[in-house]
mmCIF file of N, CA and C in Angstrom:
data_model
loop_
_atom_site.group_PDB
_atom_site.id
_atom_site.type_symbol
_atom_site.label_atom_id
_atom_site.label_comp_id
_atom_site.label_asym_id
_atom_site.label_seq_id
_atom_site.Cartn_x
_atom_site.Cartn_y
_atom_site.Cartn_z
ATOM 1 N N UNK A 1 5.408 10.769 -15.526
ATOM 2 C CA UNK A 1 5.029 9.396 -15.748
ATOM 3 C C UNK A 1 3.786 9.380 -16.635
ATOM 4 N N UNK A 2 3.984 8.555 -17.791
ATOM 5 C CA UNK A 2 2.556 8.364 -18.752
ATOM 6 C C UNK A 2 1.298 7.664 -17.666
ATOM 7 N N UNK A 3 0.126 8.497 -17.937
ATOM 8 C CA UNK A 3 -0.825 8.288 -17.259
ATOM 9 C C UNK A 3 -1.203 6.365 -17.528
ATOM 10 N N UNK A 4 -0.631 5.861 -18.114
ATOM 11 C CA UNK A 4 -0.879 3.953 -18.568
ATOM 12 C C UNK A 4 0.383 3.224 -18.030
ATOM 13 N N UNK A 5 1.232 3.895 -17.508
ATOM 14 C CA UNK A 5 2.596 3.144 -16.909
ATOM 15 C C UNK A 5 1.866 2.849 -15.057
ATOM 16 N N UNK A 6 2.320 1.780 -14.950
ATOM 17 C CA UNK A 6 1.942 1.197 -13.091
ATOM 18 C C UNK A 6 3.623 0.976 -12.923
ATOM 19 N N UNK A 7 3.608 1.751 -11.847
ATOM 20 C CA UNK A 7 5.136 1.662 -11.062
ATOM 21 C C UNK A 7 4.960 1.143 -9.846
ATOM 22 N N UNK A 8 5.995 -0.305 -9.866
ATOM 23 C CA UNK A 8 5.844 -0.910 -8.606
ATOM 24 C C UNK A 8 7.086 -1.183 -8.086
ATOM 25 N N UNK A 9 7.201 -1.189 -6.542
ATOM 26 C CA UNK A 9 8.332 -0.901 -5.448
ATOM 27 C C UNK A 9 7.789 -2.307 -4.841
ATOM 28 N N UNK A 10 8.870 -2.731 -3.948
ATOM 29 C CA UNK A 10 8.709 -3.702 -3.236
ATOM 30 C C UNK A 10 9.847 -3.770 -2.052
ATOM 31 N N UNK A 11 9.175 -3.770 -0.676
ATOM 32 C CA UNK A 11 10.656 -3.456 -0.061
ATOM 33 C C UNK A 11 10.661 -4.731 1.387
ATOM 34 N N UNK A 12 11.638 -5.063 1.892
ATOM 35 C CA UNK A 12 11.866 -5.855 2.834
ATOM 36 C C UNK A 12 11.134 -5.708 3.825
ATOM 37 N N UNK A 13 10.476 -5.922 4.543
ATOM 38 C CA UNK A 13 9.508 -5.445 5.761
ATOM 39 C C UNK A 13 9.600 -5.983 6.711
ATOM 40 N N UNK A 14 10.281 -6.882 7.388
ATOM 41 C CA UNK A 14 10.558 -8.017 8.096
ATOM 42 C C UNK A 14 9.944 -8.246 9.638
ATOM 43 N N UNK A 15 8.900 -8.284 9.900
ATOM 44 C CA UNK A 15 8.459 -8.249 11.201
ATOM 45 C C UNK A 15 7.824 -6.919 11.653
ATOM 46 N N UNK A 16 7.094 -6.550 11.323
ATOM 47 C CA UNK A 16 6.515 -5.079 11.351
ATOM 48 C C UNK A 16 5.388 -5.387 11.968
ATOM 49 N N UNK A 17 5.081 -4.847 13.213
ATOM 50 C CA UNK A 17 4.121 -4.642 13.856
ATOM 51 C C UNK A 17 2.606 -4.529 13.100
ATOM 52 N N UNK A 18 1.598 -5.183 12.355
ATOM 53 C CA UNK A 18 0.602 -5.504 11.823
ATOM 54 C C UNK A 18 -0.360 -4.327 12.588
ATOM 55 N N UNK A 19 -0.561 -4.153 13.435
ATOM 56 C CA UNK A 19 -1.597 -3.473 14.260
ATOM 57 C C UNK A 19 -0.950 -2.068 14.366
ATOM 58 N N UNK A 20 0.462 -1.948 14.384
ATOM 59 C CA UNK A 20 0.924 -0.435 14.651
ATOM 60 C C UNK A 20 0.687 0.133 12.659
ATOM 61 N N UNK A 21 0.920 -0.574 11.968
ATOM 62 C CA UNK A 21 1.199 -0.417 10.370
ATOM 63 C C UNK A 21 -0.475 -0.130 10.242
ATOM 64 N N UNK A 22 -1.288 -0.872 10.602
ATOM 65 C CA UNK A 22 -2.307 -0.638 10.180
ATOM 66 C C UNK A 22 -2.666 0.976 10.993
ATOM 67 N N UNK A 23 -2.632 1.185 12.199
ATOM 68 C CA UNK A 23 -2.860 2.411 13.052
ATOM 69 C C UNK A 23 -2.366 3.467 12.180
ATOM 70 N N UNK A 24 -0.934 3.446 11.304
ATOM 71 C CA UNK A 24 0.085 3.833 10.763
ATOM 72 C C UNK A 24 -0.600 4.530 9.663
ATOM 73 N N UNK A 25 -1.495 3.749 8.565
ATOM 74 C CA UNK A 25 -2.197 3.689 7.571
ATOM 75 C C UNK A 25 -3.125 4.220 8.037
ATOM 76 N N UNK A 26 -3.904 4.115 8.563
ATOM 77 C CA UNK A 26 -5.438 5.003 8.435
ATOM 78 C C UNK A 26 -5.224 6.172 8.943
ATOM 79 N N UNK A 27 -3.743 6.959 9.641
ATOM 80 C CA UNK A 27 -4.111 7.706 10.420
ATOM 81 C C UNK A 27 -3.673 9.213 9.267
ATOM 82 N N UNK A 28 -3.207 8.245 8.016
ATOM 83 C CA UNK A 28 -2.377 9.041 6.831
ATOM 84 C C UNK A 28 -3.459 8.763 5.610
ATOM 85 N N UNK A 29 -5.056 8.419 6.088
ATOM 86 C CA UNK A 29 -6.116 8.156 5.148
ATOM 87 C C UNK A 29 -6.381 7.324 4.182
ATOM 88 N N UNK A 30 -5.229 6.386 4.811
ATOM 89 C CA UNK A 30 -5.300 4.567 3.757
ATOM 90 C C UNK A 30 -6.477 4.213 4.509
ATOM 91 N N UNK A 31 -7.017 3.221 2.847
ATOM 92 C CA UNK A 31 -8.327 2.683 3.537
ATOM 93 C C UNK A 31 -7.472 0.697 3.971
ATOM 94 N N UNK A 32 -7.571 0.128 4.880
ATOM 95 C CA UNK A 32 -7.078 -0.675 5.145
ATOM 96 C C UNK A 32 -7.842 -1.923 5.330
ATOM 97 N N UNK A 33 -7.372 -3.207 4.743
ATOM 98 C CA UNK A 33 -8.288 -4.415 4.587
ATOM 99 C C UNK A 33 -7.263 -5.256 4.717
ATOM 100 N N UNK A 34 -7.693 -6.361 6.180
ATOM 101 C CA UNK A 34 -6.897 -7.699 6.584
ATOM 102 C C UNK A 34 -7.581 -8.465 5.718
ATOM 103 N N UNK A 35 -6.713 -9.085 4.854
ATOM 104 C CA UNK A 35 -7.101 -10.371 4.113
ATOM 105 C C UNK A 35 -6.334 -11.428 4.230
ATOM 106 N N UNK A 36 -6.632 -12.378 5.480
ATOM 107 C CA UNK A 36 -6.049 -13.536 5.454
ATOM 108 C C UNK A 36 -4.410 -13.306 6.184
ATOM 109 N N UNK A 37 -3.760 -13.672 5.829
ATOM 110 C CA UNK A 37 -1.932 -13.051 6.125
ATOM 111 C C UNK A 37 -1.618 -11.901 5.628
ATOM 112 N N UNK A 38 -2.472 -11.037 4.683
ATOM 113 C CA UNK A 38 -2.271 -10.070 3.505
ATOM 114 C C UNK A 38 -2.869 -8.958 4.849
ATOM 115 N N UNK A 39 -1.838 -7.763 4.353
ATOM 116 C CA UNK A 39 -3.062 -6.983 4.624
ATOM 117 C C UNK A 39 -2.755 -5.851 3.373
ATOM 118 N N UNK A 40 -4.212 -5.274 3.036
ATOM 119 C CA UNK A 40 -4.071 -4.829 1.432
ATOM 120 C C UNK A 40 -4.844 -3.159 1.895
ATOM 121 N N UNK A 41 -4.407 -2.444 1.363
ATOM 122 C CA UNK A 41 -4.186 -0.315 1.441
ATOM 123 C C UNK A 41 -4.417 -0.040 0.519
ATOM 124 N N UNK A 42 -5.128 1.340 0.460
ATOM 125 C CA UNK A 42 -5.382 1.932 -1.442
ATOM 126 C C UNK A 42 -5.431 3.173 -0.393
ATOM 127 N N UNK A 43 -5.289 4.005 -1.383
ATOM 128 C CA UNK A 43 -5.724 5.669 -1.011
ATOM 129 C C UNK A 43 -5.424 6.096 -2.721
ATOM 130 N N UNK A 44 -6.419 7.248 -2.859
ATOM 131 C CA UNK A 44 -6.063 7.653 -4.333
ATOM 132 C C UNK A 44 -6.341 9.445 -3.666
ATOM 133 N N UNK A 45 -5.779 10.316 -4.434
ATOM 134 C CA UNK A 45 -5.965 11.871 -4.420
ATOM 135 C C UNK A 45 -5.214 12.717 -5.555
ATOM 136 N N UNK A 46 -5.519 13.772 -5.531
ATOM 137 C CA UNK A 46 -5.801 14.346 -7.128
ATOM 138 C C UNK A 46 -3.995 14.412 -7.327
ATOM 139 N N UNK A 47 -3.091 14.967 -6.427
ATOM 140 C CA UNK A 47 -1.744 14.746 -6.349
ATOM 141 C C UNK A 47 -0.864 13.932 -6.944
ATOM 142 N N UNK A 48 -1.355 12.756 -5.975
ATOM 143 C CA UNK A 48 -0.406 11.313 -6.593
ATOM 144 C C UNK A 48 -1.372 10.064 -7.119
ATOM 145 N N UNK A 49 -2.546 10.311 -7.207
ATOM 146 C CA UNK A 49 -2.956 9.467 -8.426
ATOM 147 C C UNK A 49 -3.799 8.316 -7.561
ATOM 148 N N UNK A 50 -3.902 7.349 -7.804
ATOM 149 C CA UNK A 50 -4.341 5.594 -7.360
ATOM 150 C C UNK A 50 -3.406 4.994 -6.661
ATOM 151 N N UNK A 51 -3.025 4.829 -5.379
ATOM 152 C CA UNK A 51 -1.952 3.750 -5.048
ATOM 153 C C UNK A 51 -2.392 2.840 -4.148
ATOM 154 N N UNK A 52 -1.623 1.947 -4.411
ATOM 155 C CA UNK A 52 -2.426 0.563 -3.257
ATOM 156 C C UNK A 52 -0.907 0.039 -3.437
ATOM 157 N N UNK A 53 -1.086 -0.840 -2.381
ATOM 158 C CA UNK A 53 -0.320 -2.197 -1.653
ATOM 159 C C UNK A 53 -0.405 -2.950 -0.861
ATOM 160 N N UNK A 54 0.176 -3.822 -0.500
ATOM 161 C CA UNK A 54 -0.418 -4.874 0.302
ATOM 162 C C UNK A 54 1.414 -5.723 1.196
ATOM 163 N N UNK A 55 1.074 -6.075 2.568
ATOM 164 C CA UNK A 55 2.436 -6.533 3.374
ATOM 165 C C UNK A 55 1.540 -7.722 3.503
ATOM 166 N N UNK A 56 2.718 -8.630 3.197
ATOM 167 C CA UNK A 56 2.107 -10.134 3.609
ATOM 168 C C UNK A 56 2.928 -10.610 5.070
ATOM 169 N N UNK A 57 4.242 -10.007 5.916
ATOM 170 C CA UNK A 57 4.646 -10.297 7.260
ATOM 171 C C UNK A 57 6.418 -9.870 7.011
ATOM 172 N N UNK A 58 6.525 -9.987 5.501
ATOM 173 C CA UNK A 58 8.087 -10.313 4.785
ATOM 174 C C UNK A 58 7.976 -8.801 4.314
ATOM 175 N N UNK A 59 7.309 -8.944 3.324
ATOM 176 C CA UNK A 59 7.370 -7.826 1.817
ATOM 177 C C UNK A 59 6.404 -6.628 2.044
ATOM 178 N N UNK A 60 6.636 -5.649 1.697
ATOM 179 C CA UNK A 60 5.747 -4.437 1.393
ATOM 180 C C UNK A 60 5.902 -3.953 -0.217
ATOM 181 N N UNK A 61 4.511 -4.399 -0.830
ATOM 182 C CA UNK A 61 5.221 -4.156 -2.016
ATOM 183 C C UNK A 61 3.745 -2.886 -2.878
ATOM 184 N N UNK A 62 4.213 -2.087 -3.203
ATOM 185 C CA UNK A 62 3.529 -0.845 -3.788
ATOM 186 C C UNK A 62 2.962 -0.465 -5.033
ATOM 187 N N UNK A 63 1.923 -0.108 -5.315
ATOM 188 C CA UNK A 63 1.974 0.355 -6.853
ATOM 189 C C UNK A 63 1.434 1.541 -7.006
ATOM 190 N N UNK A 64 1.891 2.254 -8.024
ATOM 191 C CA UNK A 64 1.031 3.552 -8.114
ATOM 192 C C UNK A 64 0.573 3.558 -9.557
ATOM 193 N N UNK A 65 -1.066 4.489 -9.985
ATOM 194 C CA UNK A 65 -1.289 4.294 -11.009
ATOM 195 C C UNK A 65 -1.757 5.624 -11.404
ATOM 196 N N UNK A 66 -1.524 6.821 -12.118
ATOM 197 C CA UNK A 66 -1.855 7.843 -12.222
ATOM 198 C C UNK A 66 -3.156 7.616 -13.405
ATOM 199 N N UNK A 67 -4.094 8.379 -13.279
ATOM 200 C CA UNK A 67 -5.676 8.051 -13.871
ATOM 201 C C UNK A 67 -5.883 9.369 -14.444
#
């Protein structure tokens, strides 16, 4: 992947436990932030680059950005 391409996923999420997802996330070294209905994840490492996303209750939707 060219280091200037952002690849984004987006997947059905439908009722996902908010508090287990978040437990889920930090325990795999996402840094995790409730914003409002949002809740929004980043983790970056030398491997796979910059990635963040964010589940609003519906959607989980992803991006990755190699730097």
């Amino acid at each position: 992947m060219p280091c200037n391409e952002v690849r984004t996923t987006s997947v059905a999420l439908e009722r996902a436990d908010r508090d287990l997802l978040t437990k889920a996330l930090q325990s795999d070294k996402w840094q995790v932030l409730a914003d409002g209905d949002l809740l929004r994840f980043t983790r970056y490492d030398i491997a796979t680059g910059y990635v963040s996303g964010q589940y609003d209750g519906h959607n989980l939707l992803m991006r990755t950005r190699r730097v």
